[in-house]
Coordinates of C-alpha atoms and ligand atoms in Angstrom, one line a residue:
M1 CA 107.6 58.6 117.0
I2 CA 108.8 59.3 113.5
L3 CA 106.7 57.2 111.2
N4 CA 107.1 56.5 107.6
R5 CA 106.4 53.5 105.5
R6 CA 109.8 52.1 105.7
H7 CA 109.8 52.4 109.4
L8 CA 106.5 50.7 109.8
L9 CA 107.7 47.9 107.7
Q10 CA 110.9 47.5 109.7
T11 CA 109.0 47.6 112.9
A12 CA 106.5 45.0 111.7
A13 CA 109.3 42.8 110.4
A14 CA 111.2 43.1 113.6
A15 CA 108.2 42.2 115.6
L16 CA 107.7 39.1 113.6
L17 CA 111.3 38.0 113.7
M18 CA 112.0 38.8 117.3
P19 CA 108.8 38.2 119.3
R20 CA 110.3 38.7 122.8
V21 CA 113.6 40.5 122.8
A22 CA 112.4 42.5 125.8
S23 CA 114.4 45.3 127.3
A24 CA 114.7 43.3 130.5
G25 CA 117.5 41.2 129.1
F26 CA 119.8 44.1 128.1
A27 CA 122.5 45.5 130.3
P28 CA 121.6 49.0 131.3
L29 CA 123.6 52.0 130.1
N30 CA 122.8 54.6 132.6
A31 CA 123.2 58.2 131.4
R32 CA 123.4 60.2 134.6
V33 CA 124.8 63.2 136.3
T34 CA 127.7 62.6 138.7
K35 CA 130.8 64.3 140.0
H36 CA 134.3 63.8 138.7
P37 CA 137.7 65.4 139.6
I38 CA 138.8 67.1 136.4
A39 CA 140.7 70.2 137.8
P40 CA 143.6 69.8 140.2
A41 CA 142.8 68.5 143.7
S42 CA 142.6 72.0 145.2
Y43 CA 139.4 72.6 143.2
P44 CA 136.0 71.2 143.7
E45 CA 134.9 68.2 141.7
T46 CA 133.1 68.9 138.4
A47 CA 129.5 68.0 137.8
V48 CA 129.5 65.9 134.6
W49 CA 127.1 63.8 132.6
T50 CA 128.3 60.3 132.1
Y51 CA 127.5 56.8 130.9
G52 CA 127.6 54.6 133.9
G53 CA 129.1 57.2 136.3
S54 CA 132.6 57.4 134.9
V55 CA 134.6 59.7 132.6
P56 CA 135.0 58.4 130.0
G57 CA 131.8 56.3 130.1
V58 CA 132.0 52.6 130.7
E59 CA 134.3 50.9 128.2
L60 CA 132.4 48.5 125.9
R61 CA 134.8 45.8 124.7
V62 CA 133.5 43.0 122.5
R63 CA 134.8 40.7 119.9
Q64 CA 134.3 41.2 116.2
G65 CA 131.0 39.8 115.1
D66 CA 129.5 40.0 118.6
R67 CA 126.1 41.6 119.3
I68 CA 125.9 44.6 121.6
Q69 CA 122.7 44.8 123.5
R70 CA 122.3 47.8 125.8
T71 CA 119.3 49.7 127.2
L72 CA 120.0 53.4 127.4
M73 CA 118.3 54.6 130.6
N74 CA 118.0 58.4 130.6
Q75 CA 118.5 59.8 134.1
L76 CA 119.6 63.2 132.7
P77 CA 117.7 66.4 132.9
Q78 CA 117.6 66.5 129.0
A79 CA 116.4 64.1 126.3
T80 CA 119.3 62.2 124.8
S81 CA 120.3 59.3 122.4
V82 CA 123.4 57.3 121.8
H83 CA 125.3 57.2 118.5
W84 CA 127.9 54.4 117.9
H85 CA 130.5 56.4 116.1
G86 CA 132.2 54.6 113.2
I87 CA 130.3 51.3 113.6
R88 CA 128.7 50.2 110.4
I89 CA 125.4 49.1 111.8
E90 CA 121.7 49.1 110.8
N91 CA 120.2 52.5 110.4
A92 CA 117.5 52.1 113.2
M93 CA 120.3 51.8 115.8
D94 CA 122.3 54.8 114.7
G95 CA 120.9 57.0 117.4
V96 CA 120.0 60.2 115.6
P97 CA 116.9 62.0 116.9
G98 CA 114.7 63.2 114.1
L99 CA 116.2 60.8 111.6
T100 CA 116.5 57.3 113.0
Q101 CA 114.7 57.5 116.3
D102 CA 113.0 59.8 118.8
A103 CA 115.1 61.4 121.5
V104 CA 114.8 59.5 124.7
E105 CA 113.1 61.7 127.3
T106 CA 114.2 62.0 130.9
G107 CA 113.1 58.8 132.7
A108 CA 112.6 56.9 129.5
S109 CA 114.8 54.2 127.9
F110 CA 115.8 52.8 124.5
D111 CA 117.0 49.4 123.5
Y112 CA 120.1 49.4 121.3
S113 CA 121.0 46.1 119.7
F114 CA 123.4 45.6 116.8
V115 CA 126.2 43.4 115.5
V116 CA 129.6 44.9 115.2
P117 CA 131.1 43.9 111.8
D118 CA 134.5 45.4 112.1
A119 CA 137.3 45.1 114.6
G120 CA 139.0 48.3 115.8
T121 CA 138.7 51.4 118.0
Y122 CA 135.4 53.1 118.0
W123 CA 133.4 55.2 120.4
Y124 CA 129.9 56.2 121.4
H125 CA 128.5 59.5 122.4
A126 CA 125.3 61.5 122.8
H127 CA 123.7 62.7 119.6
N128 CA 121.0 65.0 121.0
Q129 CA 122.2 68.5 121.6
S130 CA 125.6 66.9 121.2
M131 CA 127.4 70.2 121.4
E132 CA 126.3 70.4 125.1
Q133 CA 126.0 66.7 126.0
V134 CA 129.4 65.6 124.7
A135 CA 131.0 68.7 126.3
R136 CA 129.5 67.5 129.6
G137 CA 131.1 64.1 129.3
L138 CA 128.6 61.8 127.5
Y139 CA 131.0 59.6 125.6
G140 CA 132.9 56.3 126.0
P141 CA 135.1 53.9 124.1
L142 CA 133.8 51.0 122.1
I143 CA 136.6 48.5 121.4
V144 CA 136.1 45.6 119.0
E145 CA 138.9 43.0 119.4
E146 CA 140.4 41.2 116.4
T147 CA 140.0 37.5 116.4
A148 CA 143.8 37.3 116.1
A149 CA 145.0 40.2 118.2
P150 CA 148.5 41.7 117.6
D151 CA 151.3 40.7 120.0
V152 CA 151.5 43.5 122.6
D153 CA 152.3 43.8 126.3
Q154 CA 149.5 46.3 126.9
D155 CA 146.5 47.4 125.0
L156 CA 145.6 51.0 126.2
V157 CA 142.7 53.1 125.4
L158 CA 143.6 56.8 125.6
M159 CA 140.5 59.1 125.2
L160 CA 141.4 62.7 124.8
D161 CA 139.1 65.6 125.8
D162 CA 139.2 69.3 126.1
W163 CA 137.0 70.8 128.9
R164 CA 135.9 74.4 129.4
L165 CA 135.7 74.9 133.1
D166 CA 135.0 78.0 135.1
P167 CA 138.4 79.0 136.5
E168 CA 137.1 79.5 140.0
T169 CA 134.4 76.9 140.5
A170 CA 135.8 74.2 138.1
Q171 CA 132.3 73.7 136.8
I172 CA 131.6 73.2 133.1
T173 CA 130.6 76.6 131.7
D174 CA 127.2 76.6 130.1
D175 CA 127.9 79.1 127.4
F176 CA 127.1 76.5 124.7
D177 CA 125.4 79.0 122.4
N178 CA 128.3 81.5 122.5
G179 CA 128.2 83.0 119.1
H180 CA 131.9 83.7 119.0
D181 CA 132.7 80.0 119.5
L182 CA 130.1 78.9 117.1
S183 CA 131.3 81.2 114.3
H184 CA 135.0 80.5 114.9
A185 CA 136.9 77.3 115.7
G186 CA 134.2 76.0 118.0
R187 CA 134.2 75.4 121.8
L188 CA 137.8 75.1 122.8
G189 CA 138.5 74.3 126.4
N190 CA 141.0 75.2 129.1
I191 CA 141.7 71.8 130.5
I192 CA 142.9 68.7 128.6
T193 CA 142.3 65.3 130.0
V194 CA 143.1 61.8 128.9
N195 CA 140.7 59.2 130.3
G196 CA 139.2 61.9 132.4
S197 CA 142.5 62.6 134.2
L198 CA 144.7 65.7 134.1
D199 CA 147.8 63.7 134.8
P200 CA 147.4 60.1 133.7
R201 CA 150.2 57.6 134.3
V202 CA 151.0 54.3 132.8
Q203 CA 153.5 51.8 134.1
A204 CA 155.6 50.2 131.4
R205 CA 158.9 48.4 131.0
R206 CA 161.6 49.3 128.7
N207 CA 161.2 47.3 125.4
D208 CA 157.5 46.7 126.1
R209 CA 155.3 46.9 123.1
L210 CA 152.1 48.9 123.6
R211 CA 149.0 49.3 121.5
L212 CA 147.7 52.8 122.0
R213 CA 144.1 53.5 121.0
L214 CA 143.8 57.2 120.7
I215 CA 140.3 58.7 120.5
N216 CA 139.6 62.4 120.3
A217 CA 136.3 63.1 122.1
S218 CA 136.7 66.9 122.3
N219 CA 134.1 69.2 120.8
A220 CA 136.5 71.1 118.6
R221 CA 140.1 70.7 119.4
I222 CA 142.4 69.2 116.8
F223 CA 145.4 67.8 118.7
D224 CA 148.9 67.6 117.2
L225 CA 150.4 64.6 119.0
N226 CA 153.9 63.4 119.3
L227 CA 155.8 60.7 121.3
D228 CA 158.7 61.0 123.5
G229 CA 160.6 57.8 124.4
L230 CA 158.2 55.7 122.4
S231 CA 158.6 54.7 118.8
G232 CA 156.5 52.7 116.4
W233 CA 153.8 52.8 113.8
I234 CA 150.3 54.0 113.0
V235 CA 148.4 50.8 112.4
A236 CA 144.8 51.9 112.0
L237 CA 142.8 55.1 111.4
D238 CA 139.2 55.5 112.5
G239 CA 139.1 51.8 113.4
M240 CA 140.3 50.5 110.0
P241 CA 143.7 48.8 109.7
L242 CA 146.2 50.3 107.3
E243 CA 147.4 47.8 104.7
T244 CA 150.9 49.0 105.5
P245 CA 151.6 50.5 108.9
I246 CA 153.1 54.0 108.8
P247 CA 156.3 54.5 110.8
L248 CA 155.9 57.4 113.2
S249 CA 158.2 60.4 112.6
G250 CA 157.2 63.7 114.1
A251 CA 153.8 65.1 115.1
F252 CA 150.5 63.8 113.7
P253 CA 147.1 65.4 113.9
I254 CA 143.9 63.9 115.3
A255 CA 140.7 65.8 114.7
P256 CA 137.6 65.6 116.8
A257 CA 136.0 62.1 116.5
Q258 CA 139.0 60.6 114.8
R259 CA 140.8 57.6 116.2
I260 CA 144.4 56.5 115.6
D261 CA 145.8 53.1 116.7
L262 CA 149.5 53.0 117.3
V263 CA 151.8 50.1 118.0
V264 CA 154.9 51.5 119.9
D265 CA 157.9 50.2 121.7
V266 CA 159.2 51.8 124.9
V267 CA 162.6 53.0 123.9
A268 CA 163.0 55.7 126.6
G269 CA 166.6 56.4 127.7
G270 CA 165.4 57.8 131.1
D271 CA 162.7 56.6 133.4
T272 CA 159.8 58.3 131.7
A273 CA 158.2 58.5 128.2
S274 CA 155.2 60.5 127.2
L275 CA 152.5 61.2 124.8
V276 CA 152.8 64.9 123.9
S277 CA 150.4 67.5 122.7
V278 CA 152.2 70.1 120.5
E279 CA 150.6 73.5 121.0
R280 CA 151.4 77.0 119.9
D281 CA 153.2 77.8 123.1
G282 CA 155.1 74.5 123.6
A283 CA 154.8 70.8 123.9
F284 CA 153.0 69.3 126.9
G285 CA 153.0 65.8 128.1
I286 CA 149.4 64.5 128.3
V287 CA 150.2 60.9 129.3
R288 CA 153.2 59.9 131.3
F289 CA 154.7 56.4 131.1
D290 CA 156.8 55.5 134.1
V291 CA 159.5 53.2 132.7
D292 CA 161.0 50.4 134.7
E293 CA 164.1 48.5 133.6
P294 CA 163.4 45.5 131.5
L295 CA 162.5 42.1 132.7
A296 CA 161.7 41.8 129.2
P297 CA 164.0 40.8 126.3
A298 CA 165.2 43.0 123.5
P299 CA 162.6 45.1 121.6
R300 CA 160.6 43.3 118.9
Q301 CA 161.4 43.9 115.3
G302 CA 159.0 45.3 112.8
V303 CA 155.2 45.2 112.9
S304 CA 152.6 43.5 110.8
A305 CA 149.4 45.0 109.6
L306 CA 146.2 44.3 111.6
P307 CA 143.8 41.8 109.9
P308 CA 141.6 43.6 107.4
N309 CA 137.9 44.3 108.1
P310 CA 135.1 43.2 105.7
L311 CA 135.0 46.5 103.8
P312 CA 133.6 46.9 100.3
V313 CA 136.2 46.9 97.5
I314 CA 137.0 50.3 96.1
E315 CA 139.6 50.3 93.3
D316 CA 138.9 52.5 90.3
V317 CA 136.9 55.6 91.2
S318 CA 137.4 57.6 88.1
S319 CA 134.0 56.9 86.7
A320 CA 132.1 57.2 90.0
P321 CA 129.7 60.2 90.1
L322 CA 131.2 63.2 91.9
H323 CA 129.1 65.2 94.4
R324 CA 130.4 68.5 95.4
M325 CA 129.8 69.8 98.9
S326 CA 130.8 73.4 99.7
L327 CA 131.7 74.2 103.3
Q328 CA 130.6 77.8 103.8
G329 CA 130.4 80.6 106.3
G330 CA 132.0 81.3 109.6
A331 CA 134.0 84.4 110.8
M332 CA 135.7 86.3 108.0
R333 CA 133.6 84.5 105.3
W334 CA 130.2 85.4 106.8
L335 CA 127.2 84.0 105.0
D336 CA 125.4 86.4 102.7
S337 CA 122.4 84.2 102.8
A338 CA 121.5 80.5 103.2
R339 CA 118.4 78.4 103.4
I340 CA 116.6 76.8 106.2
G341 CA 114.1 74.5 104.6
D342 CA 112.5 76.4 101.7
T343 CA 113.3 79.8 103.2
E344 CA 116.2 81.9 102.1
L345 CA 117.5 84.0 105.0
S346 CA 120.0 86.8 105.1
G347 CA 123.3 86.3 107.0
Q348 CA 122.0 88.7 109.6
E349 CA 118.8 86.7 110.1
L350 CA 120.8 83.5 110.3
A351 CA 123.2 85.0 112.9
Q352 CA 120.2 85.9 115.0
L353 CA 119.2 82.2 114.9
G354 CA 122.7 81.2 115.8
R355 CA 123.5 79.9 112.3
F356 CA 126.9 80.8 111.0
W357 CA 127.7 78.0 108.6
A358 CA 126.2 76.3 105.6
L359 CA 126.7 73.1 103.5
N360 CA 125.8 73.8 99.8
G361 CA 123.7 76.8 100.8
Y362 CA 121.8 75.1 103.6
A363 CA 122.2 76.3 107.2
E364 CA 120.3 73.3 108.6
R365 CA 119.8 69.7 107.6
P366 CA 117.8 70.1 104.4
T367 CA 114.6 68.3 103.6
D368 CA 116.1 66.5 100.6
P369 CA 119.2 64.4 101.0
F370 CA 122.5 65.7 99.7
L371 CA 123.0 62.3 98.0
D372 CA 120.3 59.8 97.1
A373 CA 122.1 56.5 96.4
R374 CA 121.1 53.1 95.3
T375 CA 122.5 50.3 97.5
G376 CA 125.9 49.2 96.3
G377 CA 126.6 52.4 94.3
L378 CA 130.1 53.8 94.2
H379 CA 130.2 57.6 94.8
R380 CA 132.7 60.3 95.2
I381 CA 132.2 63.3 97.4
E382 CA 134.3 66.4 97.1
F383 CA 134.5 68.7 100.1
V384 CA 135.4 72.2 99.2
N385 CA 136.3 74.2 102.2
E386 CA 135.5 77.8 101.4
T387 CA 135.9 78.9 105.0
V388 CA 139.0 79.9 106.9
F389 CA 138.6 77.2 109.5
P390 CA 139.3 73.4 109.4
H391 CA 136.3 71.0 109.5
A392 CA 136.2 67.4 110.4
M393 CA 133.6 65.9 108.1
H394 CA 131.9 62.7 109.3
L395 CA 129.6 60.3 107.5
H396 CA 127.4 58.0 109.4
G397 CA 126.9 54.3 108.7
H398 CA 129.9 54.0 106.3
H399 CA 133.6 54.3 106.0
F400 CA 135.1 55.8 102.9
R401 CA 138.5 55.9 101.3
L402 CA 140.4 59.2 100.9
I403 CA 141.4 60.0 97.4
Q404 CA 144.8 61.5 97.5
P405 CA 145.6 64.7 95.5
D406 CA 147.4 62.5 92.9
G407 CA 144.2 60.5 92.4
S408 CA 145.5 57.4 94.2
L409 CA 143.4 55.8 96.9
G410 CA 144.3 56.5 100.5
P411 CA 143.3 55.0 103.8
W412 CA 139.8 54.2 105.0
R413 CA 138.2 56.7 107.5
D414 CA 134.9 57.8 108.8
T415 CA 135.9 61.4 109.6
V416 CA 138.1 63.5 107.3
L417 CA 139.8 66.7 108.3
V418 CA 139.4 69.3 105.6
D419 CA 141.8 72.2 106.2
R420 CA 141.0 75.8 105.6
G421 CA 140.7 76.5 101.9
Q422 CA 141.4 72.8 101.1
T423 CA 139.5 70.5 98.8
R424 CA 139.4 66.8 99.6
Q425 CA 137.8 63.9 97.8
I426 CA 136.5 60.7 99.3
A427 CA 135.0 57.6 97.7
L428 CA 132.4 55.4 99.3
V429 CA 130.3 52.4 98.4
A430 CA 126.8 53.2 99.7
D431 CA 126.1 49.7 100.9
N432 CA 124.2 50.4 104.1
P433 CA 120.5 51.2 103.5
G434 CA 118.9 54.1 105.5
D435 CA 119.1 57.8 106.1
W436 CA 122.5 58.8 107.3
L437 CA 123.9 62.1 108.7
L438 CA 126.9 63.8 107.1
H439 CA 128.2 66.7 109.3
C440 CA 131.1 68.5 110.7
H441 CA 132.3 66.9 114.0
M442 CA 133.2 70.3 115.4
L443 CA 130.0 70.0 117.3
G444 CA 129.4 73.7 117.5
H445 CA 129.7 73.9 113.7
A446 CA 127.2 71.1 113.3
A447 CA 124.7 72.9 115.6
S448 CA 125.1 76.2 113.8
G449 CA 124.6 74.9 110.3
M450 CA 127.1 72.2 109.1
M451 CA 124.6 69.4 109.0
S452 CA 123.4 67.4 106.0
W453 CA 122.4 63.8 105.2
F454 CA 122.4 61.1 102.5
R455 CA 120.0 58.3 101.7
V456 CA 120.7 54.8 100.6
T457 CA 117.9 52.7 99.2
Ligands
C2O501 CU1 130.2 61.1 116.1 CU2 127.0 62.4 114.0 O1 128.6 61.7 115.1
CU502 CU1 133.3 72.5 111.2

């Protein structure tokens, strides 16, 4: 148990307010080992770790403002926890061992209970030894429906993953501490699945309008996606509606942990359409849409924005304090030295500990927060990527607005891709009290140094 005064007060208050919210009433969320066919049928099934026995884990679908109550039952051979990625919830439910709760040991359970304030596309995943546990399959979609849902024929969740399987046994390789992966782009896989399937198919009719909820659950892969035979708009990023939907034209990136909601019309000339992953050696269909002739009328015209979520107002950020965070280390920019706690270690000593990256000179979550904010304060963070790799920087408990290079305010996100050598500013209202992580969502990078936190009181 991590005890501090705030925690004791919270626990005491919770006990007073909710005398008998016992675990018995919550639906179980079983984290357990199972088998799933990931590789082609000629291969054995793959042993995976799942929520509820499926890949992806059981889809949680609720309405905006609902309360989610789930008891995590840990039937895995490792301690675990659940993080509700992108959901702006109370700190005690955020699922971060060592910061907001203890890791849940094998055979033990934990009651998660929180209200979801925002509609949109979110996800949940393991947050203990995440680099290993997410790679083994511990993730699932969390969909919060708008009170007035957009007019579409199908609402499809498409959860992308990138698995590293042994080419003979089709089992997940357990080289999670591979120093080359950690110090380069992270753990890239050799099999891409959507919704746990190598060859997913969707039935659609010409002129159908589809909502595609794309979620990138992979450890490290940044996908460049494109559409073939489908045309439409980006309507939301990381769950949050765009004020003005962006018409799709050409490929668009989705970094680990990011979500993109599309509204597309089936315009295929032939009998298939596809979602395509653009890679160095070609473009590969990762979802196939089998298109029937229309029973349906002509395509709809235009699209309207999704209803806004109750986000704080951010307008003028020019006088907000600016906090600089340098992203450091990795191959070809090896750390000379960095700190773990109060100890300054050489790059060589750090490498022996499997630490290759640092945030502002720390190769592990520091004792003091990167930012100590008063509730309601407006802040800017500037990510300065001094490395030669891209990083997907994620803040817990908050969404933020991107500040565009010309100073104007961009879309809301919870994870921002900072390219090699790039500097990106974000603005956030620190309106959610608690201790929150801030880390790279390339999970190997987080495990090997890119981990920080901020405090809101
Ligand atoms: Cu997807 Cu620390 O989170
Ligand atoms: Cu990174």
